[in-house]
PDB file of C-alpha atoms in Angstrom:
ATOM      1  CA  UNK A   1      -5.509   6.014 -21.242  1.00  0.00           C
ATOM      2  CA  UNK A   2      -1.993   8.875 -20.044  1.00  0.00           C
ATOM      3  CA  UNK A   3      -2.465   9.729 -24.092  1.00  0.00           C
ATOM      4  CA  UNK A   4      -5.532   9.871 -24.068  1.00  0.00           C
ATOM      5  CA  UNK A   5      -5.844  12.103 -20.390  1.00  0.00           C
ATOM      6  CA  UNK A   6      -3.432  14.057 -22.608  1.00  0.00           C
ATOM      7  CA  UNK A   7      -4.990  14.469 -26.058  1.00  0.00           C
ATOM      8  CA  UNK A   8      -8.100  15.388 -24.245  1.00  0.00           C
ATOM      9  CA  UNK A   9      -5.827  18.311 -21.663  1.00  0.00           C
ATOM     10  CA  UNK A  10      -4.547  19.039 -24.240  1.00  0.00           C
ATOM     11  CA  UNK A  11      -8.232  19.733 -26.268  1.00  0.00           C
ATOM     12  CA  UNK A  12     -10.026  21.308 -23.910  1.00  0.00           C
ATOM     13  CA  UNK A  13      -7.046  23.228 -21.970  1.00  0.00           C
ATOM     14  CA  UNK A  14      -7.772  20.739 -19.673  1.00  0.00           C
ATOM     15  CA  UNK A  15      -4.859  20.218 -15.904  1.00  0.00           C
ATOM     16  CA  UNK A  16      -4.256  16.756 -16.222  1.00  0.00           C
ATOM     17  CA  UNK A  17      -3.851  16.192 -12.548  1.00  0.00           C
ATOM     18  CA  UNK A  18      -1.767  12.178 -12.308  1.00  0.00           C
ATOM     19  CA  UNK A  19      -3.299   9.331 -10.049  1.00  0.00           C
ATOM     20  CA  UNK A  20      -0.519   8.993  -7.385  1.00  0.00           C
ATOM     21  CA  UNK A  21       2.222  10.700  -9.530  1.00  0.00           C
ATOM     22  CA  UNK A  22       1.245  14.557  -8.451  1.00  0.00           C
ATOM     23  CA  UNK A  23       2.561  16.740  -5.210  1.00  0.00           C
ATOM     24  CA  UNK A  24      -0.557  17.333  -4.770  1.00  0.00           C
ATOM     25  CA  UNK A  25      -1.790  13.861  -4.775  1.00  0.00           C
ATOM     26  CA  UNK A  26       1.395  12.345  -2.045  1.00  0.00           C
ATOM     27  CA  UNK A  27       0.295  16.183   0.093  1.00  0.00           C
ATOM     28  CA  UNK A  28      -3.151  14.880  -0.251  1.00  0.00           C
ATOM     29  CA  UNK A  29      -2.935  10.977   0.257  1.00  0.00           C
ATOM     30  CA  UNK A  30      -0.630  12.129   3.665  1.00  0.00           C
ATOM     31  CA  UNK A  31      -3.523  12.911   5.709  1.00  0.00           C
ATOM     32  CA  UNK A  32      -3.863   9.954   6.106  1.00  0.00           C
ATOM     33  CA  UNK A  33      -0.966   9.534   8.141  1.00  0.00           C
ATOM     34  CA  UNK A  34      -1.628  12.836   9.697  1.00  0.00           C
ATOM     35  CA  UNK A  35      -4.365  11.082  11.087  1.00  0.00           C
ATOM     36  CA  UNK A  36      -3.027   8.783  12.059  1.00  0.00           C
ATOM     37  CA  UNK A  37      -0.522   9.989  14.067  1.00  0.00           C
ATOM     38  CA  UNK A  38      -3.556  12.637  15.470  1.00  0.00           C
ATOM     39  CA  UNK A  39      -6.145  10.006  16.719  1.00  0.00           C
ATOM     40  CA  UNK A  40      -2.962   7.947  18.979  1.00  0.00           C
ATOM     41  CA  UNK A  41      -2.487  10.755  20.320  1.00  0.00           C
ATOM     42  CA  UNK A  42      -5.788  11.705  21.296  1.00  0.00           C
ATOM     43  CA  UNK A  43      -5.318   7.589  22.617  1.00  0.00           C
ATOM     44  CA  UNK A  44      -3.139   9.574  25.295  1.00  0.00           C
ATOM     45  CA  UNK A  45      -1.103   6.896  23.233  1.00  0.00           C
ATOM     46  CA  UNK A  46       1.345   9.216  22.125  1.00  0.00           C
ATOM     47  CA  UNK A  47       4.703   7.347  23.355  1.00  0.00           C
ATOM     48  CA  UNK A  48       4.022   4.191  22.494  1.00  0.00           C
ATOM     49  CA  UNK A  49       6.184   2.452  19.238  1.00  0.00           C
ATOM     50  CA  UNK A  50       4.074   3.499  16.196  1.00  0.00           C
ATOM     51  CA  UNK A  51       4.380   0.801  12.880  1.00  0.00           C
ATOM     52  CA  UNK A  52       2.527   1.310  10.282  1.00  0.00           C
ATOM     53  CA  UNK A  53       1.656  -1.464   7.232  1.00  0.00           C
ATOM     54  CA  UNK A  54       1.148   0.680   3.962  1.00  0.00           C
ATOM     55  CA  UNK A  55      -0.015  -0.699   0.054  1.00  0.00           C
ATOM     56  CA  UNK A  56       2.010   0.614  -2.130  1.00  0.00           C
ATOM     57  CA  UNK A  57       0.977   1.500  -6.079  1.00  0.00           C
ATOM     58  CA  UNK A  58       2.051   3.862  -8.079  1.00  0.00           C
ATOM     59  CA  UNK A  59       3.556   5.052  -4.413  1.00  0.00           C
ATOM     60  CA  UNK A  60       0.928   7.913  -4.530  1.00  0.00           C
ATOM     61  CA  UNK A  61      -0.633   6.870  -0.667  1.00  0.00           C
ATOM     62  CA  UNK A  62       2.422   5.478   0.663  1.00  0.00           C
ATOM     63  CA  UNK A  63       4.576   7.924   0.567  1.00  0.00           C
ATOM     64  CA  UNK A  64       1.868  10.111   0.963  1.00  0.00           C
ATOM     65  CA  UNK A  65       1.673   7.840   4.907  1.00  0.00           C
ATOM     66  CA  UNK A  66       4.905   7.871   4.937  1.00  0.00           C
ATOM     67  CA  UNK A  67       6.275  12.074   4.135  1.00  0.00           C
ATOM     68  CA  UNK A  68       3.422  12.544   7.166  1.00  0.00           C
ATOM     69  CA  UNK A  69       4.197   9.738   9.572  1.00  0.00           C
ATOM     70  CA  UNK A  70       8.084  11.045   9.689  1.00  0.00           C
ATOM     71  CA  UNK A  71       7.523  13.846   9.841  1.00  0.00           C
ATOM     72  CA  UNK A  72       5.510  14.150  12.675  1.00  0.00           C
ATOM     73  CA  UNK A  73       7.051  10.895  14.682  1.00  0.00           C
ATOM     74  CA  UNK A  74      10.914   9.660  13.347  1.00  0.00           C
ATOM     75  CA  UNK A  75      11.180   7.361  15.567  1.00  0.00           C
ATOM     76  CA  UNK A  76       8.272   5.940  13.632  1.00  0.00           C
ATOM     77  CA  UNK A  77       8.002   1.985  11.292  1.00  0.00           C
ATOM     78  CA  UNK A  78       6.291   2.680   7.553  1.00  0.00           C
ATOM     79  CA  UNK A  79       6.158  -1.173   6.045  1.00  0.00           C
ATOM     80  CA  UNK A  80       5.543  -0.787   2.430  1.00  0.00           C
ATOM     81  CA  UNK A  81       3.650  -3.804   1.159  1.00  0.00           C
ATOM     82  CA  UNK A  82       2.752  -5.373  -2.336  1.00  0.00           C
ATOM     83  CA  UNK A  83       2.207  -7.998  -4.153  1.00  0.00           C
ATOM     84  CA  UNK A  84       4.324 -10.867  -5.386  1.00  0.00           C
ATOM     85  CA  UNK A  85       2.971 -11.027  -8.811  1.00  0.00           C
ATOM     86  CA  UNK A  86       3.593  -7.325  -9.217  1.00  0.00           C
ATOM     87  CA  UNK A  87       6.196  -6.351  -7.050  1.00  0.00           C
ATOM     88  CA  UNK A  88       8.167  -3.882  -9.199  1.00  0.00           C
ATOM     89  CA  UNK A  89       8.526  -1.544  -5.478  1.00  0.00           C
ATOM     90  CA  UNK A  90      10.261  -4.125  -4.529  1.00  0.00           C
ATOM     91  CA  UNK A  91      12.486  -4.198  -6.720  1.00  0.00           C
ATOM     92  CA  UNK A  92      13.426  -0.320  -7.793  1.00  0.00           C
ATOM     93  CA  UNK A  93      14.037  -0.590  -3.268  1.00  0.00           C
ATOM     94  CA  UNK A  94      16.343  -3.567  -3.354  1.00  0.00           C
ATOM     95  CA  UNK A  95      18.420  -1.601  -6.698  1.00  0.00           C
ATOM     96  CA  UNK A  96      18.156   1.992  -5.204  1.00  0.00           C
ATOM     97  CA  UNK A  97      16.458   3.557  -8.575  1.00  0.00           C
ATOM     98  CA  UNK A  98      12.446   2.429 -10.386  1.00  0.00           C
ATOM     99  CA  UNK A  99      12.192  -0.695 -12.446  1.00  0.00           C
ATOM    100  CA  UNK A 100       9.699  -1.662 -14.251  1.00  0.00           C
ATOM    101  CA  UNK A 101       7.147  -4.229 -14.478  1.00  0.00           C
ATOM    102  CA  UNK A 102       5.494  -4.823 -18.235  1.00  0.00           C
ATOM    103  CA  UNK A 103       1.438  -5.214 -17.831  1.00  0.00           C
ATOM    104  CA  UNK A 104       1.883  -9.215 -17.684  1.00  0.00           C
ATOM    105  CA  UNK A 105       3.530  -9.098 -14.943  1.00  0.00           C
ATOM    106  CA  UNK A 106       1.538  -6.808 -12.940  1.00  0.00           C
ATOM    107  CA  UNK A 107      -1.908  -8.215 -14.342  1.00  0.00           C
ATOM    108  CA  UNK A 108      -1.430 -11.412 -13.094  1.00  0.00           C
ATOM    109  CA  UNK A 109      -2.446 -10.320  -9.369  1.00  0.00           C
ATOM    110  CA  UNK A 110      -6.060 -10.340  -7.720  1.00  0.00           C
ATOM    111  CA  UNK A 111      -4.443  -6.983  -6.471  1.00  0.00           C
ATOM    112  CA  UNK A 112      -5.898  -5.158  -9.881  1.00  0.00           C
ATOM    113  CA  UNK A 113      -5.239  -1.375  -8.007  1.00  0.00           C
ATOM    114  CA  UNK A 114      -1.677  -1.968  -7.755  1.00  0.00           C
ATOM    115  CA  UNK A 115      -1.029  -3.283 -10.939  1.00  0.00           C
ATOM    116  CA  UNK A 116       0.632  -0.301 -11.519  1.00  0.00           C
ATOM    117  CA  UNK A 117       3.726  -1.091 -14.005  1.00  0.00           C
ATOM    118  CA  UNK A 118       6.437   1.454 -11.723  1.00  0.00           C
ATOM    119  CA  UNK A 119       6.362   3.866  -8.561  1.00  0.00           C
ATOM    120  CA  UNK A 120       5.998   6.912  -9.828  1.00  0.00           C
ATOM    121  CA  UNK A 121       9.455   9.830  -9.808  1.00  0.00           C
ATOM    122  CA  UNK A 122       7.872  12.108  -6.854  1.00  0.00           C
ATOM    123  CA  UNK A 123       7.270   8.737  -4.568  1.00  0.00           C
ATOM    124  CA  UNK A 124      10.088   6.990  -5.168  1.00  0.00           C
ATOM    125  CA  UNK A 125      12.065  10.386  -4.304  1.00  0.00           C
ATOM    126  CA  UNK A 126       9.788  10.347  -0.388  1.00  0.00           C
ATOM    127  CA  UNK A 127       9.889   6.503  -0.036  1.00  0.00           C
ATOM    128  CA  UNK A 128      13.317   5.613  -0.674  1.00  0.00           C
ATOM    129  CA  UNK A 129      14.418   8.686   2.009  1.00  0.00           C
ATOM    130  CA  UNK A 130      11.903   8.377   4.029  1.00  0.00           C
ATOM    131  CA  UNK A 131      10.314   4.067   4.240  1.00  0.00           C
ATOM    132  CA  UNK A 132      11.868   1.137   6.580  1.00  0.00           C
ATOM    133  CA  UNK A 133      10.541  -1.531   4.364  1.00  0.00           C
ATOM    134  CA  UNK A 134       9.102  -2.848   1.041  1.00  0.00           C
ATOM    135  CA  UNK A 135       7.517  -6.212   1.363  1.00  0.00           C
ATOM    136  CA  UNK A 136       6.015  -9.046  -0.436  1.00  0.00           C
ATOM    137  CA  UNK A 137       2.764 -10.751   0.105  1.00  0.00           C
ATOM    138  CA  UNK A 138       2.231 -13.900  -1.699  1.00  0.00           C
ATOM    139  CA  UNK A 139      -1.726 -14.019  -3.585  1.00  0.00           C
ATOM    140  CA  UNK A 140      -2.205 -16.990  -0.547  1.00  0.00           C
ATOM    141  CA  UNK A 141      -1.737 -14.023   1.510  1.00  0.00           C
ATOM    142  CA  UNK A 142      -4.315 -11.435  -0.200  1.00  0.00           C
ATOM    143  CA  UNK A 143      -7.151 -13.418   0.203  1.00  0.00           C
ATOM    144  CA  UNK A 144      -6.208 -14.602   4.084  1.00  0.00           C
ATOM    145  CA  UNK A 145      -6.207 -10.854   4.881  1.00  0.00           C
ATOM    146  CA  UNK A 146      -9.629 -10.073   3.694  1.00  0.00           C
ATOM    147  CA  UNK A 147     -11.232 -13.598   4.951  1.00  0.00           C
ATOM    148  CA  UNK A 148      -9.809 -11.345   8.095  1.00  0.00           C
ATOM    149  CA  UNK A 149     -10.576  -8.578   7.880  1.00  0.00           C
ATOM    150  CA  UNK A 150     -14.268 -10.064   7.083  1.00  0.00           C
ATOM    151  CA  UNK A 151     -14.414 -12.196  10.184  1.00  0.00           C
ATOM    152  CA  UNK A 152     -13.075  -9.417  13.073  1.00  0.00           C
ATOM    153  CA  UNK A 153     -13.120  -6.116  11.809  1.00  0.00           C
ATOM    154  CA  UNK A 154     -17.562  -6.950   9.533  1.00  0.00           C
ATOM    155  CA  UNK A 155     -15.349  -4.729   6.828  1.00  0.00           C
ATOM    156  CA  UNK A 156     -14.723  -5.216   3.167  1.00  0.00           C
ATOM    157  CA  UNK A 157     -11.312  -4.847   1.763  1.00  0.00           C
ATOM    158  CA  UNK A 158     -10.665  -5.375  -1.890  1.00  0.00           C
ATOM    159  CA  UNK A 159      -7.770  -7.543  -2.897  1.00  0.00           C
ATOM    160  CA  UNK A 160      -5.798  -3.793  -2.629  1.00  0.00           C
ATOM    161  CA  UNK A 161      -6.978  -3.611   0.158  1.00  0.00           C
ATOM    162  CA  UNK A 162      -6.039  -6.191   1.753  1.00  0.00           C
ATOM    163  CA  UNK A 163      -2.226  -6.153   0.584  1.00  0.00           C
ATOM    164  CA  UNK A 164      -1.458  -4.044   3.764  1.00  0.00           C
ATOM    165  CA  UNK A 165      -2.828  -6.151   6.459  1.00  0.00           C
ATOM    166  CA  UNK A 166      -1.682  -9.536   4.333  1.00  0.00           C
ATOM    167  CA  UNK A 167       1.782  -7.530   5.386  1.00  0.00           C
ATOM    168  CA  UNK A 168       1.070  -7.570   8.521  1.00  0.00           C
ATOM    169  CA  UNK A 169       0.006 -10.879   9.106  1.00  0.00           C
ATOM    170  CA  UNK A 170       3.478 -12.216   7.113  1.00  0.00           C
ATOM    171  CA  UNK A 171       6.183  -9.669   8.245  1.00  0.00           C
ATOM    172  CA  UNK A 172       4.138  -8.400  11.978  1.00  0.00           C
ATOM    173  CA  UNK A 173       6.551 -10.514  14.588  1.00  0.00           C
ATOM    174  CA  UNK A 174       9.593  -8.589  12.548  1.00  0.00           C
ATOM    175  CA  UNK A 175       8.240  -5.756  13.611  1.00  0.00           C
ATOM    176  CA  UNK A 176      10.724  -3.839  16.262  1.00  0.00           C
ATOM    177  CA  UNK A 177       8.545  -3.738  19.935  1.00  0.00           C
ATOM    178  CA  UNK A 178       6.594  -5.703  18.218  1.00  0.00           C
ATOM    179  CA  UNK A 179       4.582  -6.906  21.529  1.00  0.00           C
ATOM    180  CA  UNK A 180       4.074  -2.758  21.818  1.00  0.00           C
ATOM    181  CA  UNK A 181       3.866  -1.060  19.327  1.00  0.00           C
ATOM    182  CA  UNK A 182       0.500   0.516  18.707  1.00  0.00           C
ATOM    183  CA  UNK A 183      -0.365  -0.927  14.782  1.00  0.00           C
ATOM    184  CA  UNK A 184      -1.694   0.779  11.568  1.00  0.00           C
ATOM    185  CA  UNK A 185      -2.796  -0.678   8.635  1.00  0.00           C
ATOM    186  CA  UNK A 186      -4.529   0.974   5.369  1.00  0.00           C
ATOM    187  CA  UNK A 187      -6.301  -0.807   4.289  1.00  0.00           C
ATOM    188  CA  UNK A 188      -7.461   1.287   0.711  1.00  0.00           C
ATOM    189  CA  UNK A 189     -10.419   0.223  -0.372  1.00  0.00           C
ATOM    190  CA  UNK A 190     -14.129  -2.232  -0.331  1.00  0.00           C
ATOM    191  CA  UNK A 191     -13.973  -2.011  -4.429  1.00  0.00           C
ATOM    192  CA  UNK A 192     -14.534  -5.338  -5.389  1.00  0.00           C
ATOM    193  CA  UNK A 193     -17.813  -6.332  -7.121  1.00  0.00           C
ATOM    194  CA  UNK A 194     -19.464  -9.189  -4.266  1.00  0.00           C
ATOM    195  CA  UNK A 195     -19.789 -13.041  -6.613  1.00  0.00           C
ATOM    196  CA  UNK A 196     -15.835 -12.204  -6.253  1.00  0.00           C
ATOM    197  CA  UNK A 197     -15.787 -11.149  -3.693  1.00  0.00           C
ATOM    198  CA  UNK A 198     -17.711 -14.013  -2.239  1.00  0.00           C
ATOM    199  CA  UNK A 199     -14.945 -16.817  -3.732  1.00  0.00           C
ATOM    200  CA  UNK A 200     -12.140 -15.574  -3.285  1.00  0.00           C
ATOM    201  CA  UNK A 201     -13.040 -14.936   1.359  1.00  0.00           C
ATOM    202  CA  UNK A 202     -14.320 -18.960  -0.159  1.00  0.00           C
ATOM    203  CA  UNK A 203     -11.200 -19.592  -1.741  1.00  0.00           C
ATOM    204  CA  UNK A 204      -9.055 -18.794   1.880  1.00  0.00           C
ATOM    205  CA  UNK A 205     -11.189 -20.451   4.068  1.00  0.00           C
ATOM    206  CA  UNK A 206     -10.333 -23.955   1.773  1.00  0.00           C
ATOM    207  CA  UNK A 207      -6.753 -22.323   2.033  1.00  0.00           C
ATOM    208  CA  UNK A 208      -6.224 -23.890   6.391  1.00  0.00           C
TER     209      UNK A 208
END
């Protein structure tokens, strides 16, 4: 699809904007981080510790959020979360280089929105400088997180959007100032068909 998009751009004189590996995309996604810091201040909690969990796929959202938050709150903790079955970012940060996973590996996760083969070059440059940690979650973790968001917040979260919640549920007690920190979980989308959604919630309910 990337090759075809390049062809169309060349044929029609279009400007191709990648979905994540582009400075403009990173900057736009960074408004999420800006809003997090602003809203914490509006609640009179600007001096409270701040921790943010955000999904990682290609890295556009996570790097934008990280850049904005760290610029305004350098003391904040930002943790990226991705599925164990598509953990190219975990490998990348462990090895301090961009590691690629083929689609035969990333395609195994239910979190289809973060099945990218690798973190983008521009996001990785920012994330390696600023993010505190990147953690993996299991498929069952993701299902439990979807159920948690549905029952406690009445929010429909797609699997990719729920990975941040899964990260908090699995690793939240490891946070610095875990008891006093304002913790924000970026739920990045609800693009899931009703039949799959019901099935995933039923599977989550049967896990415990």
